[in-house]
Coordinates of C-alpha atoms in Angstrom, one line a residue:
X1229 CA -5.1 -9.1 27.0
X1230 CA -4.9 -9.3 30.9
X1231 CA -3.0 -6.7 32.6
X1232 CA 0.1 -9.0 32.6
X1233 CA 3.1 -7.6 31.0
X1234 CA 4.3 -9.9 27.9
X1235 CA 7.7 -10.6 27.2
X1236 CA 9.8 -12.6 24.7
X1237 CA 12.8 -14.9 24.5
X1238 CA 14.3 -16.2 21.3
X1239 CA 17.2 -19.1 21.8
X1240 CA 19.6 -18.8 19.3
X1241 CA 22.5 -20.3 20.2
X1242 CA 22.3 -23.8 17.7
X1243 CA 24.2 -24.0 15.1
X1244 CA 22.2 -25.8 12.5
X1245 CA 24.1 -29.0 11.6
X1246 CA 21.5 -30.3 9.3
X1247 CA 22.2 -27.7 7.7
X1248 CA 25.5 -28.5 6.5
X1249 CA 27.2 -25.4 5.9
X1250 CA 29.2 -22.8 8.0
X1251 CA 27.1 -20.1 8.4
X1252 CA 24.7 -21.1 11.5
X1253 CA 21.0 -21.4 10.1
X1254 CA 19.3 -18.8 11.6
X1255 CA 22.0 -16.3 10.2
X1256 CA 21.4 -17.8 6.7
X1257 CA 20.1 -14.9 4.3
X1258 CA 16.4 -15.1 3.5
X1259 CA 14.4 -12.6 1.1
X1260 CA 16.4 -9.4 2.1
X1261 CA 16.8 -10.1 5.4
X1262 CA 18.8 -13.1 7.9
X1263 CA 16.5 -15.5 9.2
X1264 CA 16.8 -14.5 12.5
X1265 CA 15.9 -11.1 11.5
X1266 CA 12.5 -12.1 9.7
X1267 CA 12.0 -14.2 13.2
X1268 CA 12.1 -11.5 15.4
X1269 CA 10.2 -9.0 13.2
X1270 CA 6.8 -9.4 14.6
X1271 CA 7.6 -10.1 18.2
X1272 CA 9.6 -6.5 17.8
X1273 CA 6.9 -4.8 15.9
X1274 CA 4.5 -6.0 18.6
X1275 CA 2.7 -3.5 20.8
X1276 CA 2.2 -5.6 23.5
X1277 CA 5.6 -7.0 23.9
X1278 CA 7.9 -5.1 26.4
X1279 CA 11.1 -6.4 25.1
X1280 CA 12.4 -9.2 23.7
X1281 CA 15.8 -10.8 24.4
X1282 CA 17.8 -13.0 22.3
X1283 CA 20.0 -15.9 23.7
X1284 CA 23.1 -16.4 21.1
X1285 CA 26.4 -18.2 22.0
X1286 CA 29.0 -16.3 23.4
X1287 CA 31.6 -17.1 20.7
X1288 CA 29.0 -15.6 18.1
X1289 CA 30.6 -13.5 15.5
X1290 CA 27.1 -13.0 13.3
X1291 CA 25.1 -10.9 15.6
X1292 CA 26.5 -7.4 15.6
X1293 CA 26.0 -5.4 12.6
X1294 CA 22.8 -6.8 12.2
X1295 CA 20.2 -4.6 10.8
X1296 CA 16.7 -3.8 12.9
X1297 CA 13.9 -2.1 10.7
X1298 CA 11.4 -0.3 12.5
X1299 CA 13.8 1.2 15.5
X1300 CA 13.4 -1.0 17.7
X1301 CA 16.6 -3.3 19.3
X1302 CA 16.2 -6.7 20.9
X1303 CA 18.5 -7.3 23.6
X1304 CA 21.0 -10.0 23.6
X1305 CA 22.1 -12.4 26.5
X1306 CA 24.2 -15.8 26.4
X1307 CA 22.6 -18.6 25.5
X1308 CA 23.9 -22.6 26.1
X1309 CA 24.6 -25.6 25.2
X1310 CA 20.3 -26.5 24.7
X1311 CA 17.4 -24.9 24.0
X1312 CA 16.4 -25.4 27.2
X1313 CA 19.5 -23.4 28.5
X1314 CA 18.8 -20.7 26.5
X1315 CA 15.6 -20.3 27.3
X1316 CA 17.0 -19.7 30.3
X1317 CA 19.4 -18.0 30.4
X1318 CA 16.6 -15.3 28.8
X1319 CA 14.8 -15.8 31.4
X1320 CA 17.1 -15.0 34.0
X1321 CA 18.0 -12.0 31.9
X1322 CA 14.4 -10.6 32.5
X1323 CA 14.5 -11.7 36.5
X1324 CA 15.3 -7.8 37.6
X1325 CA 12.1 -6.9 35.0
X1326 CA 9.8 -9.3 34.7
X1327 CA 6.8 -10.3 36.9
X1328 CA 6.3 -14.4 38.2
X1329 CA 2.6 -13.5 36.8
X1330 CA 3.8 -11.8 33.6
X1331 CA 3.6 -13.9 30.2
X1332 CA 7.2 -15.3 28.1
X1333 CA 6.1 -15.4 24.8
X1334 CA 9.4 -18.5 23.1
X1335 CA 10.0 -18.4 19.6
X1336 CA 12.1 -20.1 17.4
X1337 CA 15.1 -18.2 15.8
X1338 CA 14.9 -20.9 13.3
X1339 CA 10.9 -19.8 12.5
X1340 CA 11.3 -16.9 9.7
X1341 CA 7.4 -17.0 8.9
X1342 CA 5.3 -16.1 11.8
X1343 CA 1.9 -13.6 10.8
X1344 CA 1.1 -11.5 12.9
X1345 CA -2.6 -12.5 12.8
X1346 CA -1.6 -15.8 14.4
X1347 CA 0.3 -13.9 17.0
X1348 CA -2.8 -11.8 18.0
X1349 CA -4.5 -15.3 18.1
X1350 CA -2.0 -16.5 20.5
X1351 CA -2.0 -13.8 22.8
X1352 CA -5.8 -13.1 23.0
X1353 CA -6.6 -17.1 23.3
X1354 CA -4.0 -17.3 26.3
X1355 CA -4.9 -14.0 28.0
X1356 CA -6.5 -15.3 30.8
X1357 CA -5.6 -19.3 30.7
X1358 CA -4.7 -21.1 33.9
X1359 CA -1.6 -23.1 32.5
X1360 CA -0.7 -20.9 29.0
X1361 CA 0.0 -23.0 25.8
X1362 CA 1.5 -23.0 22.1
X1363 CA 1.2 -22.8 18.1
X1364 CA -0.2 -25.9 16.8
X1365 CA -1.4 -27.4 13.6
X1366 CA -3.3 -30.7 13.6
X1367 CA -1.6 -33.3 12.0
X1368 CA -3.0 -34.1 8.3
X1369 CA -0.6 -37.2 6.9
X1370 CA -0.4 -40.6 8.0
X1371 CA 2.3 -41.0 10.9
X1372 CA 3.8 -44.2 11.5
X1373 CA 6.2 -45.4 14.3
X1374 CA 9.2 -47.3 13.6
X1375 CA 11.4 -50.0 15.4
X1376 CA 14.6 -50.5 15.9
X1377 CA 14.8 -52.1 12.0
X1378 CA 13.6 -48.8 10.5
X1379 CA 10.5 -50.8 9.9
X1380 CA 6.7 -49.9 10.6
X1381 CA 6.1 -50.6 14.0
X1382 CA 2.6 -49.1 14.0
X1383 CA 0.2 -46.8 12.2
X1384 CA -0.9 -43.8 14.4
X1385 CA -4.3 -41.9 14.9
X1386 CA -3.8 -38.9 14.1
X1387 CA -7.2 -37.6 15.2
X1388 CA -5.7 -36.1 18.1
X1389 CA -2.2 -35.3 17.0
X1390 CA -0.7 -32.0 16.7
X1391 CA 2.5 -30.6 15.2
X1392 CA 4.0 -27.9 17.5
X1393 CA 4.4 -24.3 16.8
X1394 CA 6.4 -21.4 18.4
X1395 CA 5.6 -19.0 20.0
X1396 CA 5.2 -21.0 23.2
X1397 CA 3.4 -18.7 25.9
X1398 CA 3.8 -19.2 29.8
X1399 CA 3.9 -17.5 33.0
X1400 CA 7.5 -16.6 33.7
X1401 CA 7.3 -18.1 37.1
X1402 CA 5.9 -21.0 35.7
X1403 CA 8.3 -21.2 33.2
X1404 CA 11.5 -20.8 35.3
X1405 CA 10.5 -23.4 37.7
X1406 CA 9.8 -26.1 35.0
X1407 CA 12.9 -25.7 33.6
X1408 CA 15.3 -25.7 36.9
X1409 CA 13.6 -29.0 38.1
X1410 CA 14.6 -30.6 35.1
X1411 CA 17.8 -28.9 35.1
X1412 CA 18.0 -30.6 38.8
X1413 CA 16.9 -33.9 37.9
X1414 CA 19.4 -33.7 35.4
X1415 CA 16.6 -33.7 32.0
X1416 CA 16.2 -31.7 28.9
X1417 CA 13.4 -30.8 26.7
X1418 CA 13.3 -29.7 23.6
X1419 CA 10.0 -27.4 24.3
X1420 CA 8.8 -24.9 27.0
X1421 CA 5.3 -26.9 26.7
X1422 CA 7.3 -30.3 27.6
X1423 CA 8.9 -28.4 30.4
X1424 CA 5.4 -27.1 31.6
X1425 CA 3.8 -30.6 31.2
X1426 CA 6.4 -32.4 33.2
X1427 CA 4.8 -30.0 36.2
X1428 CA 2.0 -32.0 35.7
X1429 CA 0.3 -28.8 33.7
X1430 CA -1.4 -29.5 30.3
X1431 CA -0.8 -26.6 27.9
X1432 CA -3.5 -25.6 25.4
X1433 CA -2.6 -26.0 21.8
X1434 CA -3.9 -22.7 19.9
X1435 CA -4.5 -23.4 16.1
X1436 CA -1.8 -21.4 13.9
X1437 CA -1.1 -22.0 10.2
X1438 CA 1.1 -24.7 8.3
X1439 CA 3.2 -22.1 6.8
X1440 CA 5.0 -21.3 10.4
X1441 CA 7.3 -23.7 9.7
X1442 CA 11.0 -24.0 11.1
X1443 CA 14.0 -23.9 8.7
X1444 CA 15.8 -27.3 9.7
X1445 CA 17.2 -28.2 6.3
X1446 CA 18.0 -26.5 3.3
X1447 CA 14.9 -26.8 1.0
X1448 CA 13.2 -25.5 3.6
X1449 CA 14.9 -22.2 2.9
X1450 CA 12.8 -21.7 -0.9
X1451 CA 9.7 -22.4 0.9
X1452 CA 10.2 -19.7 3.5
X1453 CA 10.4 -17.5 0.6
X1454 CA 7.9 -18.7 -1.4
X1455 CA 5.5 -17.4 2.1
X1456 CA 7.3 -14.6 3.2
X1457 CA 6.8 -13.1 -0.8
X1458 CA 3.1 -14.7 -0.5
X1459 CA 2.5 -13.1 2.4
X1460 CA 3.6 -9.6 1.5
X1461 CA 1.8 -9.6 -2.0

């Protein structure tokens, strides 16, 4: 690692309607634990993270109470409407703390499966990198592209496709200033890397596993298990 400080945001402010049920997903119980919990266990157990904040909504009754193994707290701030806002509003929570040249390490609050090994990865890969970059797994199955009819449209390559992870890694400065130009031109994104590459910057992808996947809907909740248990036999 460079002699950066590393810090991490997690938006958790969405509510999950794919989902379908009343309990916002990340809050959805999962081997033991919330998912939210099991997402924010290795960034917390992480030596070389100095803190990590949490961005939930400020109407959010399923926070407090919540139990942290291991001692260590993660800090909570409001979060908005978007990702994006979220993200931001974490990183304005670190402004009085945080370095422009420091590294904000974003994770999904939706990501329960994260190993620690691809963390390491992450962090040593990035280190020294001139732009920062992402979690990525190269795309494996045929992808097609739709039109308007719901019919195929086209058959993609996917030689040089990639399915994006979190943790997203960037400089906080960076970081900051993507997002407020969007904010100003009035655009979202629904990644830090989009936010960085709208800068003009191109983010390197850093190979991670299939098994980091995000809980979206609810089958997606027994395969979580099914690599959470794998993972700690």
């Amino acid at each position: 690692m460079s002699a950066a400080r590393v810090w991490a945001v997690v938006p958790a402010a969405g509510v999950g309607r794919r989902m379908g049920g009343a309990i916002p997903k990340q809050y959805l119980p999962l081997a033991g634990r919330c998912v939210l919990a099991w997402a924010l266990a290795p960034l917390l157990a992480h030596p070389c993270i100095e803190a990590v904040v949490v961005a939930v909504g400020r109407d959010d009754s399923w926070w407090d109470g919540l139990p942290w193994p291991g001692g260590r707290v993660p800090e909570r701030t409001d979060g908005g409407a978007e990702r994006c806002h979220s993200v931001h509003g974490g990183l304005v929570a670190l402004a009085a703390r945080a370095a422009r040249e420091d590294w904000v390490l974003v994770h999904d609050a939706a990501r329960p499966c994260l190993r620690a090994a691809d963390l390491d990865r992450l962090l040593d890969s990035l280190a020294d990198d001139p732009v920062g970059g992402l979690l990525a797994v190269p795309v494996h199955d045929t992808l097609k592209r739709a039109d308007a009819a719901g019919r195929v449209e086209a058959t993609l390559d996917r030689r040089q496709l990639w399915h994006a992870q979190t943790p997203q890694m960037f400089r906080y400065g960076v970081l900051r200033e993507a997002l407020e130009t969007l904010f100003a031109r009035g655009e979202l994104v629904t990644d830090e890397a989009g936010a960085i590459e709208a800068l003009g910057l191109r983010p390197r992808l850093v190979e991670g596993r299939a098994d980091n996947l995000k809980i979206t809907r609810p089958e997606d909740l027994a395969l979580a298990e099914f690599f959470l248990r794998g993972a700690a036999a």
